[in-house]
Short mmCIF file of C-alpha atoms in Angstrom, two decimals:
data_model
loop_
_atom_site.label_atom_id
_atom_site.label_comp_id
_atom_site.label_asym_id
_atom_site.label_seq_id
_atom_site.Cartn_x
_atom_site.Cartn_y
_atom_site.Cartn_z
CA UNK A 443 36.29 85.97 114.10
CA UNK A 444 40.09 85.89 112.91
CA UNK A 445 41.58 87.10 116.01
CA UNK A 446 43.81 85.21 116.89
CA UNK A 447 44.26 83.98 120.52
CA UNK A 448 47.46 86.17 122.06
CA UNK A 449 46.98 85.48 125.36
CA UNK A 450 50.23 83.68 127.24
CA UNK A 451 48.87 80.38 129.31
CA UNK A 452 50.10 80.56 132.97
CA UNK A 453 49.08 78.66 136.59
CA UNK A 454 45.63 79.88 136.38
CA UNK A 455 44.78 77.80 133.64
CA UNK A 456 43.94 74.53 135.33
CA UNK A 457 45.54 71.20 134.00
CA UNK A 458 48.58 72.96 131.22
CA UNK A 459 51.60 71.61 131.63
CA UNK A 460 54.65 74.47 133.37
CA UNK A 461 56.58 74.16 129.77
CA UNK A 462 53.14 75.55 128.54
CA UNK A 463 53.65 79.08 130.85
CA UNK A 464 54.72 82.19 129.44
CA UNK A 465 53.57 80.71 125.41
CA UNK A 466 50.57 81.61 123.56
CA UNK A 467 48.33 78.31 122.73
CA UNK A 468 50.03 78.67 119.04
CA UNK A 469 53.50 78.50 120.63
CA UNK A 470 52.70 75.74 122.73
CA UNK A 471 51.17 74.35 120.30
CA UNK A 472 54.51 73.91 118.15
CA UNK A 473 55.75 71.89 120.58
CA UNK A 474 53.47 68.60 120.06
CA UNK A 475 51.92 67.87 123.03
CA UNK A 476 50.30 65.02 124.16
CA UNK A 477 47.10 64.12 127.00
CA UNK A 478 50.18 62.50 128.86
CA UNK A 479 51.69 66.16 129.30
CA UNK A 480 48.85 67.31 131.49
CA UNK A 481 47.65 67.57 134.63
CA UNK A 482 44.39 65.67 136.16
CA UNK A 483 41.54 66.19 136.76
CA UNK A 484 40.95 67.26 132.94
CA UNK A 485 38.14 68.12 130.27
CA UNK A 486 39.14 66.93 126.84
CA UNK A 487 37.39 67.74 123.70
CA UNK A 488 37.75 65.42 120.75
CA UNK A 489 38.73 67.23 117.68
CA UNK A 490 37.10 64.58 115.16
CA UNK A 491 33.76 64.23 117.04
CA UNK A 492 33.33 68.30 116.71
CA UNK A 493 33.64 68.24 113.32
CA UNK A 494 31.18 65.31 112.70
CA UNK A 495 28.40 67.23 114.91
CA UNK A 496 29.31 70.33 113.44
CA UNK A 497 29.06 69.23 109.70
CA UNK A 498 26.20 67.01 110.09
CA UNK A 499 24.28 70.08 111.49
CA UNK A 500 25.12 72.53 109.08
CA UNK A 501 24.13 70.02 106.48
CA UNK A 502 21.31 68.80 108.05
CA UNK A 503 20.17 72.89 108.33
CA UNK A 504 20.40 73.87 104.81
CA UNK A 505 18.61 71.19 103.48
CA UNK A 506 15.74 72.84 105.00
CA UNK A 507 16.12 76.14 104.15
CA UNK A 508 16.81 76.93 107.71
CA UNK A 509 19.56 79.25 109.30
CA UNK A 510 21.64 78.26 112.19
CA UNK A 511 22.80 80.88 114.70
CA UNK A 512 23.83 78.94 117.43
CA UNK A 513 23.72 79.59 121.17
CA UNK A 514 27.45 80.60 121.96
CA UNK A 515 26.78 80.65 125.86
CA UNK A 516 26.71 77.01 125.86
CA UNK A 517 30.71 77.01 125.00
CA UNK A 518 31.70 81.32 125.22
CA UNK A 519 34.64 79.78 123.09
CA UNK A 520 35.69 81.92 120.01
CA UNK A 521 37.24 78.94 119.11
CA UNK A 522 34.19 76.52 118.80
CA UNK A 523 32.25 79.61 117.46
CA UNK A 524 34.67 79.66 114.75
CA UNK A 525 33.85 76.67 113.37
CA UNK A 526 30.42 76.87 113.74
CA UNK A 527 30.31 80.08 111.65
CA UNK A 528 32.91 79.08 108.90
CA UNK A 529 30.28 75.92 108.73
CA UNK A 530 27.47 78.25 107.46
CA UNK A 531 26.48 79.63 110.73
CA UNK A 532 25.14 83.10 109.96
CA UNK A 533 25.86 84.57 113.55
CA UNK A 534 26.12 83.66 117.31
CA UNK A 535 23.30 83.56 119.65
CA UNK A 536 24.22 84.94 123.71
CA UNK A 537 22.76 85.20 126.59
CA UNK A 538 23.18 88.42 128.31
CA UNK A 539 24.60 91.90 127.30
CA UNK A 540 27.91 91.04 129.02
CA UNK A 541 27.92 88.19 126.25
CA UNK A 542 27.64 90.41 123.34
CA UNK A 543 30.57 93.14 124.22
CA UNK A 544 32.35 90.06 124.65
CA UNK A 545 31.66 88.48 121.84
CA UNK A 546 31.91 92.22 119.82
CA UNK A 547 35.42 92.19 121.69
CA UNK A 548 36.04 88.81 120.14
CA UNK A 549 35.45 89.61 116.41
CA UNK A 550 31.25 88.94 116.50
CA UNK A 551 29.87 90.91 113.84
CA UNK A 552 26.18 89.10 113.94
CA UNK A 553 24.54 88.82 117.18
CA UNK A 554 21.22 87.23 118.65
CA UNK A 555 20.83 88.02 122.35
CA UNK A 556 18.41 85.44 123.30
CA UNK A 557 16.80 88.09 126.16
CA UNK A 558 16.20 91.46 126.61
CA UNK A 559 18.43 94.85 127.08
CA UNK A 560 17.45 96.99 129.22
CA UNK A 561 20.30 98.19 131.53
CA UNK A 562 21.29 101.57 130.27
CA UNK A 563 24.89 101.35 130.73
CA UNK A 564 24.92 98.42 128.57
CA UNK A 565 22.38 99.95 126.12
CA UNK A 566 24.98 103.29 125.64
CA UNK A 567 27.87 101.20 125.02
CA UNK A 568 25.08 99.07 122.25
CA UNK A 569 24.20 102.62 120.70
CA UNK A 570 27.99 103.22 119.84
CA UNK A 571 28.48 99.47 118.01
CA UNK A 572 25.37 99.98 116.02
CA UNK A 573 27.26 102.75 114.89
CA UNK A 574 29.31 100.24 112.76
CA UNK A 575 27.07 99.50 109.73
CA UNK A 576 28.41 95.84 109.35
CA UNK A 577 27.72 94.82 113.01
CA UNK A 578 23.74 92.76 112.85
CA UNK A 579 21.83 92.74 116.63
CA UNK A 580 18.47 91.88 117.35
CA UNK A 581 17.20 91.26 121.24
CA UNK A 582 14.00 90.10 122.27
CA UNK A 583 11.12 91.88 124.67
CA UNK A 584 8.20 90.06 125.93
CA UNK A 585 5.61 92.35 127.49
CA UNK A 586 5.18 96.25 127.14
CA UNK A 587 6.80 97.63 129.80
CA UNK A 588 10.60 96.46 128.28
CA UNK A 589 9.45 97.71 124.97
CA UNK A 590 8.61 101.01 126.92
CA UNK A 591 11.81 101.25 128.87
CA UNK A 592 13.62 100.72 125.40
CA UNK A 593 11.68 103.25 123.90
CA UNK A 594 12.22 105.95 126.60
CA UNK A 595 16.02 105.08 126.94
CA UNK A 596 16.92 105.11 123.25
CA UNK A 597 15.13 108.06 122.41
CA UNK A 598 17.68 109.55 125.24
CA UNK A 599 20.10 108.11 123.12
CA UNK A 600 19.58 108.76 120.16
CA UNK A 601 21.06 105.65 118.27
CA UNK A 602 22.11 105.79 115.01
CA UNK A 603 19.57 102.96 113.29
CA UNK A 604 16.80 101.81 115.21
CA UNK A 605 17.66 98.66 117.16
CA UNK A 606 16.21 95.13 116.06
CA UNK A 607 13.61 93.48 118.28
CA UNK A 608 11.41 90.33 118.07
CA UNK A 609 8.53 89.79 120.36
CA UNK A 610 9.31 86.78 122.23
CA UNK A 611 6.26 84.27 123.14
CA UNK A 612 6.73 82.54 126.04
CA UNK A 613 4.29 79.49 128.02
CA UNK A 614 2.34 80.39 131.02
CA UNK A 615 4.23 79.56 134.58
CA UNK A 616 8.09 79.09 132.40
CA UNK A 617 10.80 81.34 131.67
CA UNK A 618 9.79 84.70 129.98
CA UNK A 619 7.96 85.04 127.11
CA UNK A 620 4.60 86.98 126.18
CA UNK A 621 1.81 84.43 127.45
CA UNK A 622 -0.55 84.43 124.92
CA UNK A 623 -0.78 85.68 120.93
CA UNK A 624 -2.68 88.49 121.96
CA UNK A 625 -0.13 89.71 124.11
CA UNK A 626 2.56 88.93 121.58
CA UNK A 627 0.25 91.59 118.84
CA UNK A 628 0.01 94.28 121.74
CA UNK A 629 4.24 93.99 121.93
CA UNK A 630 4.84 93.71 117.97
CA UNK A 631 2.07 97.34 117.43
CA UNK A 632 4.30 99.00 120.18
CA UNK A 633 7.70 98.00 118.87
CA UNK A 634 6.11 98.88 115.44
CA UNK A 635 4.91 102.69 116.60
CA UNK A 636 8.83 103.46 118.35
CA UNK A 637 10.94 105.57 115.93
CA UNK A 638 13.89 104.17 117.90
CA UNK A 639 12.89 100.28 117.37
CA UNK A 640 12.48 98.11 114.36
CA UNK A 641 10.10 94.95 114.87
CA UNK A 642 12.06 92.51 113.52
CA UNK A 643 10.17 89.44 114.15
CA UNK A 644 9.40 86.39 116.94
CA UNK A 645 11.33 84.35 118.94
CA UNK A 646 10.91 81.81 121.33
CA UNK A 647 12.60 78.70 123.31
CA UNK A 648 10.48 75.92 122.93
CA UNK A 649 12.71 73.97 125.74
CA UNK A 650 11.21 75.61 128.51
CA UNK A 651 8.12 73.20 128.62
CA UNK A 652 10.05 70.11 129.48
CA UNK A 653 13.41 68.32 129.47
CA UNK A 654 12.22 64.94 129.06
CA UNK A 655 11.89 63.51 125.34
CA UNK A 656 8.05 61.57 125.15
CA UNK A 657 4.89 61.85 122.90
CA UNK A 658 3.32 64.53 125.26
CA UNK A 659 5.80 66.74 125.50
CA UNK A 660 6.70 66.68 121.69
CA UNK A 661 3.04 67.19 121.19
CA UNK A 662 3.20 70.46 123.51
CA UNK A 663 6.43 71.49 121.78
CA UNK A 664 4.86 71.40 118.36
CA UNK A 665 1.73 73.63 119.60
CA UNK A 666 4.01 75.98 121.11
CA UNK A 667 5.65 76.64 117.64
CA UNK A 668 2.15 76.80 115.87
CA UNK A 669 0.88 79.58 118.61
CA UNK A 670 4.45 81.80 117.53
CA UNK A 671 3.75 80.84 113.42
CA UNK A 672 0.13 82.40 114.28
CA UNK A 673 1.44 85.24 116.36
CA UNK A 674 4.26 85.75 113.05
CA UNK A 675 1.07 85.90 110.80
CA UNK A 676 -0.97 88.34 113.03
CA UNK A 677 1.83 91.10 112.61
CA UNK A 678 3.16 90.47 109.18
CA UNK A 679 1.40 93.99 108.33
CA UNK A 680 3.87 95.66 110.73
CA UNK A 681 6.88 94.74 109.35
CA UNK A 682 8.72 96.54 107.19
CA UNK A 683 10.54 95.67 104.04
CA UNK A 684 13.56 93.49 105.38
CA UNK A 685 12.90 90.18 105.99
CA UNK A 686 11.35 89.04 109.27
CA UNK A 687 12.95 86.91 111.46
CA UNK A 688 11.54 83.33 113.35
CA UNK A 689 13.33 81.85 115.33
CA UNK A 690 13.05 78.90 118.05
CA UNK A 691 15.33 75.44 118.43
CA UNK A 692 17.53 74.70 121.31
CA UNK A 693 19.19 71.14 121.31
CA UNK A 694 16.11 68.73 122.83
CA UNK A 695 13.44 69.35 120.24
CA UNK A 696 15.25 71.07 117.21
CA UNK A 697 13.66 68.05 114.50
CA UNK A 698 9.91 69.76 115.61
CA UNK A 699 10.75 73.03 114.95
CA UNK A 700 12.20 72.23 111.44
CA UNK A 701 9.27 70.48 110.73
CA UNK A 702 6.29 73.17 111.80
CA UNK A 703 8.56 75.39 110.10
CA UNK A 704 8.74 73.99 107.26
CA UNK A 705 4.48 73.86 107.11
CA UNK A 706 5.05 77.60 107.82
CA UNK A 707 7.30 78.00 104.51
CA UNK A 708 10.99 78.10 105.84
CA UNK A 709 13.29 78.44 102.64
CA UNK A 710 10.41 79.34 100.60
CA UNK A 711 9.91 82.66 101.26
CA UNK A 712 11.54 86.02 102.41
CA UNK A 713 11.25 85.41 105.92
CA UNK A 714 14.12 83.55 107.60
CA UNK A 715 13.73 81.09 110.07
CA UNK A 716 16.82 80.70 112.37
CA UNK A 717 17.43 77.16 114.79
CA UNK A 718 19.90 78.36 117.68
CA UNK A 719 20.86 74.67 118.81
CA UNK A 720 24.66 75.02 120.75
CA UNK A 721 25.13 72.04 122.61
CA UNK A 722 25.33 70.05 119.44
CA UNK A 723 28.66 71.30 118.60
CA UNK A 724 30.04 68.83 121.36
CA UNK A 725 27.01 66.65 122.30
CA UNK A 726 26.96 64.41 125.49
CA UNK A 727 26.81 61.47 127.04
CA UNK A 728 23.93 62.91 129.40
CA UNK A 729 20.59 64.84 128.78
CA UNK A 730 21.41 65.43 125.05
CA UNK A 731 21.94 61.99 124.38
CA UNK A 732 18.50 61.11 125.74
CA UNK A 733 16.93 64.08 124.52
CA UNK A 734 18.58 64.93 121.24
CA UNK A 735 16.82 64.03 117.67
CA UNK A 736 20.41 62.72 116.96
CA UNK A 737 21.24 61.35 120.39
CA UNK A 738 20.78 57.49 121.29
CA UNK A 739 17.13 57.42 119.73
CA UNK A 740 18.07 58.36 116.38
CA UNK A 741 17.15 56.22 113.93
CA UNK A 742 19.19 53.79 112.62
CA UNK A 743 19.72 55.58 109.18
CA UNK A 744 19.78 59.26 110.60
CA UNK A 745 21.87 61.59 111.49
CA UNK A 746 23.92 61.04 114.93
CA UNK A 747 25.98 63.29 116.89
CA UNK A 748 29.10 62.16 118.76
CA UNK A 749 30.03 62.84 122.51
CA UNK A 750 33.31 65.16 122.07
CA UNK A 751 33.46 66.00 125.92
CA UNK A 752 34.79 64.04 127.92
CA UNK A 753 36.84 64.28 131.46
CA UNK A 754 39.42 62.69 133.17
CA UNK A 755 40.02 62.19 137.20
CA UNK A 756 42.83 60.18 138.75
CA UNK A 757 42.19 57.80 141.58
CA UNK A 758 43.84 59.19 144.99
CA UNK A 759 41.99 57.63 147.64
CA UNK A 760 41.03 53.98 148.00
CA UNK A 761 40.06 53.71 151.96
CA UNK A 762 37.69 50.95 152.32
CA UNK A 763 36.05 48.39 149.75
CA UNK A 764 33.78 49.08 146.64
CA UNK A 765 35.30 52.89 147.06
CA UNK A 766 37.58 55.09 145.38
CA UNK A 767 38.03 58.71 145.43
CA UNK A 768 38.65 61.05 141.67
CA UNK A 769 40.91 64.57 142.22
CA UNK A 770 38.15 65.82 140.60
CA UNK A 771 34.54 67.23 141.42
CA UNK A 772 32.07 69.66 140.83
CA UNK A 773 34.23 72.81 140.50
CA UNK A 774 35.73 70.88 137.47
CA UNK A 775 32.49 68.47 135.96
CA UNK A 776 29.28 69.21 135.15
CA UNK A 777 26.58 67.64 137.33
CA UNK A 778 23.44 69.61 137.37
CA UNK A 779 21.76 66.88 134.16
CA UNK A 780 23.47 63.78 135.83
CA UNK A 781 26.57 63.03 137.03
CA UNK A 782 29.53 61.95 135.23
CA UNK A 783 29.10 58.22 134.25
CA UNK A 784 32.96 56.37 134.05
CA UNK A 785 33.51 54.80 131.01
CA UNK A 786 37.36 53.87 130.73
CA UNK A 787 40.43 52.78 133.08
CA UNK A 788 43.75 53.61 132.06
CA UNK A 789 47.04 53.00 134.41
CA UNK A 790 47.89 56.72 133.80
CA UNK A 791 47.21 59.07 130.49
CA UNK A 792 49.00 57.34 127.56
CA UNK A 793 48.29 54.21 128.67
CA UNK A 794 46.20 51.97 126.73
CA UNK A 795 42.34 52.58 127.63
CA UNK A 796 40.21 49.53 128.74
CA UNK A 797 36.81 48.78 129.86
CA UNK A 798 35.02 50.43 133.11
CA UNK A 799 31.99 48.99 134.72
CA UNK A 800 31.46 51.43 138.00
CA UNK A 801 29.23 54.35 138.89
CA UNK A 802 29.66 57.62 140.44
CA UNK A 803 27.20 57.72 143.88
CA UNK A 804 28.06 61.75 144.44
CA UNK A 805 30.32 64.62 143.65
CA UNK A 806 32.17 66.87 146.66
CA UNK A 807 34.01 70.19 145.60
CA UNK A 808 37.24 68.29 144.57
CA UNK A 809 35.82 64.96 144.49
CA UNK A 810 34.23 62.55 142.50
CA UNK A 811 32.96 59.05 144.59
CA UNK A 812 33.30 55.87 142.19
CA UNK A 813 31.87 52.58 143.52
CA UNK A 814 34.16 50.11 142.60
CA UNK A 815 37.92 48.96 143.59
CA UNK A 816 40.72 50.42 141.14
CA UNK A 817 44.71 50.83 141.83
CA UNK A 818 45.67 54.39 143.57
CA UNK A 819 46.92 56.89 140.29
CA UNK A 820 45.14 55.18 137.57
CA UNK A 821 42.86 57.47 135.32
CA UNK A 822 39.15 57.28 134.86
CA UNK A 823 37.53 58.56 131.85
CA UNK A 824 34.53 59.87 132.25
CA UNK A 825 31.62 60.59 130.14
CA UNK A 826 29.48 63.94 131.04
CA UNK A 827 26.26 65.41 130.89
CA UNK A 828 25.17 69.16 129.98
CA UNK A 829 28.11 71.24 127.96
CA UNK A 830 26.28 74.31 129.39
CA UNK A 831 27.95 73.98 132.54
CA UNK A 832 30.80 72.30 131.63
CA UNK A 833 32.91 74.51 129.56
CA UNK A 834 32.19 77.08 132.43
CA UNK A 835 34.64 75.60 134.52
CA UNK A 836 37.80 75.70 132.95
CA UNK A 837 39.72 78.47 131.40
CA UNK A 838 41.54 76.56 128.98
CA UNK A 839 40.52 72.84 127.39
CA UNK A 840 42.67 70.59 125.14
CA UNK A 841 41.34 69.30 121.99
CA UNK A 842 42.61 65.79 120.89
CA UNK A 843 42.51 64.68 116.95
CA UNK A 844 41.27 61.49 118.46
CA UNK A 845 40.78 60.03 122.19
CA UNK A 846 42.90 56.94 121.06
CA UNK A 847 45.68 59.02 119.54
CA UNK A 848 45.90 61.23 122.54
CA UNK A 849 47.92 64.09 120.22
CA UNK A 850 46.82 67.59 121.74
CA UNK A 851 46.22 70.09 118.12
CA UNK A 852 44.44 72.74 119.95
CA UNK A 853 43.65 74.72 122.98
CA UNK A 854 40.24 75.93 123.08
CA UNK A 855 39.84 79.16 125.42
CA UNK A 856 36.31 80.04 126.99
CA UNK A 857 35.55 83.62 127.83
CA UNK A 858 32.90 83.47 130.99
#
């Protein structure tokens, strides 16, 4: 990950400022700029904030002999994937193969895809990286017939190590995921019998069961993680000498995996148990706040993240009472967790922020509806909800050392 970013900003890279065009984000860079240099409607990212969630995770991780290989999808920002790694991250979890020759592309020499490989294109171009001894990949399968259309493919192949996969252990009705411990042993003996695969452990995503943070759910979160600690125990004869891999954690329930992991003997043995929490890394002022460990329910001595999104819309319409239109909507802020909640009024980026009490009713393309009576061209800042589909929008976002200083030190480039 020490490639630096070479590509020249231009119009297609929503909100720069023209003196930006033709410069690489270093050049521009030189030239201190400031939130008042760019265009509306905007996501900012707070440079201070990232660094709190980021540091209070990666301490908060080794303290319990857990590894942290976060999921990169969430951002698909080398940037932000950077400092995640130089943290104590030990690699980069992805979605999808067109993730991982990205993120190869990008400098990624450890890689979790969080989902199976099976299209054989993408599998010949994966049999000439594990050709590079330094380069780590494991995938997941979750029922025989992916472990047989691996099998059958590679052995075409002919790759030159076998390639890593943990049996992943899903819930009945949800997203993937073997649906019972029996069906996870049937997956780990196959994997186990292929010359061309190596079983390198489980996996899981505990969030699929719910998105709403209560003593049921948490309850049904926890027994999820016990059935894939029994389904790790049931195949330990299968492995082979490295250690085995475990692995669950996205950003909702992350505390209850440490925990049953920690009855299981993370940091106490060979096998390494890996949290791949990403949204943490910027936090929200949505679903992860609500849902989060370290989110608004945190206890008053724990740990607490910060929200280090946050978006900006001007006010260009202001037709009839109690109504005001933002230039921006749902090709520029997430909605799908909640929609953005106002926070701030400025008279224009620079200005001097100030108190908002308003709501937004609904979100058109372009357009964000806020119920309340403000000046045409003032600024609205916004907090949002789900980084997942946030960072997907833009091309390029500027990071801030602080919201109140307003001094851009960093462009942060996504790669969807």
């Amino acid at each position: 990950m020490d490639r630096a970013d070479q590509t020249r900003l231009g119009p297609a890279d929503k909100g720069i400022p023209e003196r930006a065009f033709g410069l690489t984000a270093e050049e521009f860079l030189t030239t201190e700029p400031r939130l008042a240099d760019f265009w509306t409607p905007l996501i900012v990212l707070d440079d201070a904030a990232m660094r709190h969630n980021v540091d209070t995770m990666a301490r908060w991780v080794d303290e319990r002999g857990l590894e942290l290989m976060p999921h990169g999808k969430t951002t698909m920002a080398p940037a932000l994937w950077r400092r995640q790694l130089e943290a104590g991250s030990t690699g980069i979890t992805l979605a999808t193969m067109g993730h991982v020759r990205t993120g190869r592309s990008l400098g990624l020499t450890s890689i979790m895809l969080a989902n199976s490989a099976l299209d054989q294109r993408a599998l010949r171009w994966l049999v000439g990286e594990l050709a590079d001894p330094d380069f780590r990949f494991v995938c997941w399968a979750d029922c025989l017939d992916t472990v047989a259309v691996l099998d059958r493919t590679l052995s075409e192949l002919a790759p030159p190590r076998p390639l890593e996969v943990c049996v992943e252990l899903g819930v009945p009705g949800r997203r993937a995921g073997a649906r019972s411990v029996a069906d996870g042993i049937a997956i780990a003996e196959r994997i186990a019998a292929s010359p061309v695969l190596r079983l390198a452990g489980v996996a899981g995503y505990e969030g699929v069961i719910d998105s709403h943070r209560n003593t049921e759910t948490v309850a049904a979160v926890r027994t999820f993680l016990e059935r894939q600690i029994e389904l790790h125990r049931a195949i330990e004869h299968l492995y082979d000498d490295a250690p085995a891999l475990v692995t669950a954690g996205g950003s909702g329930f992350f505390d209850v995996v440490a925990e049953v992991y920690a009855a299981a003997g993370a940091g106490q043995g060979a096998a390494r148990f890996v949290l791949r929490s990403g949204a943490y890394v910027t936090h929200d002022d949505g679903i992860y706040r609500q849902l989060s460990p370290f989110g608004e329910t945190a206890g008053q001595d724990g740990p607490r993240f910060q929200a280090a999104m946050r978006g900006i819309g001007r006010v260009i319409s202001s037709t009839e009472p109690g109504l005001v239109l933002l230039d921006g909507g749902k090709r520029d802020f997430p909605y799908d967790e909640g929609l953005p909640i106002p926070r701030q009024l400025a008279d224009d980026l620079g200005a001097p922020w100030r108190p908002l009490e308003a709501s937004i009713s609904e979100l058109n393309d372009q357009h964000a509806f806020l119920t309340t009576d403000l000046p045409v061209g003032s600024v609205v800042e916004l907090g949002l909800s789900h980084p997942c589909t946030a960072f997907d929008k833009w091309r390029v976002l500027p990071v801030v050392d602080s919201w109140e200083s307003g001094r851009v030190v960093e462009l942060v480039r996504t790669h969807f």
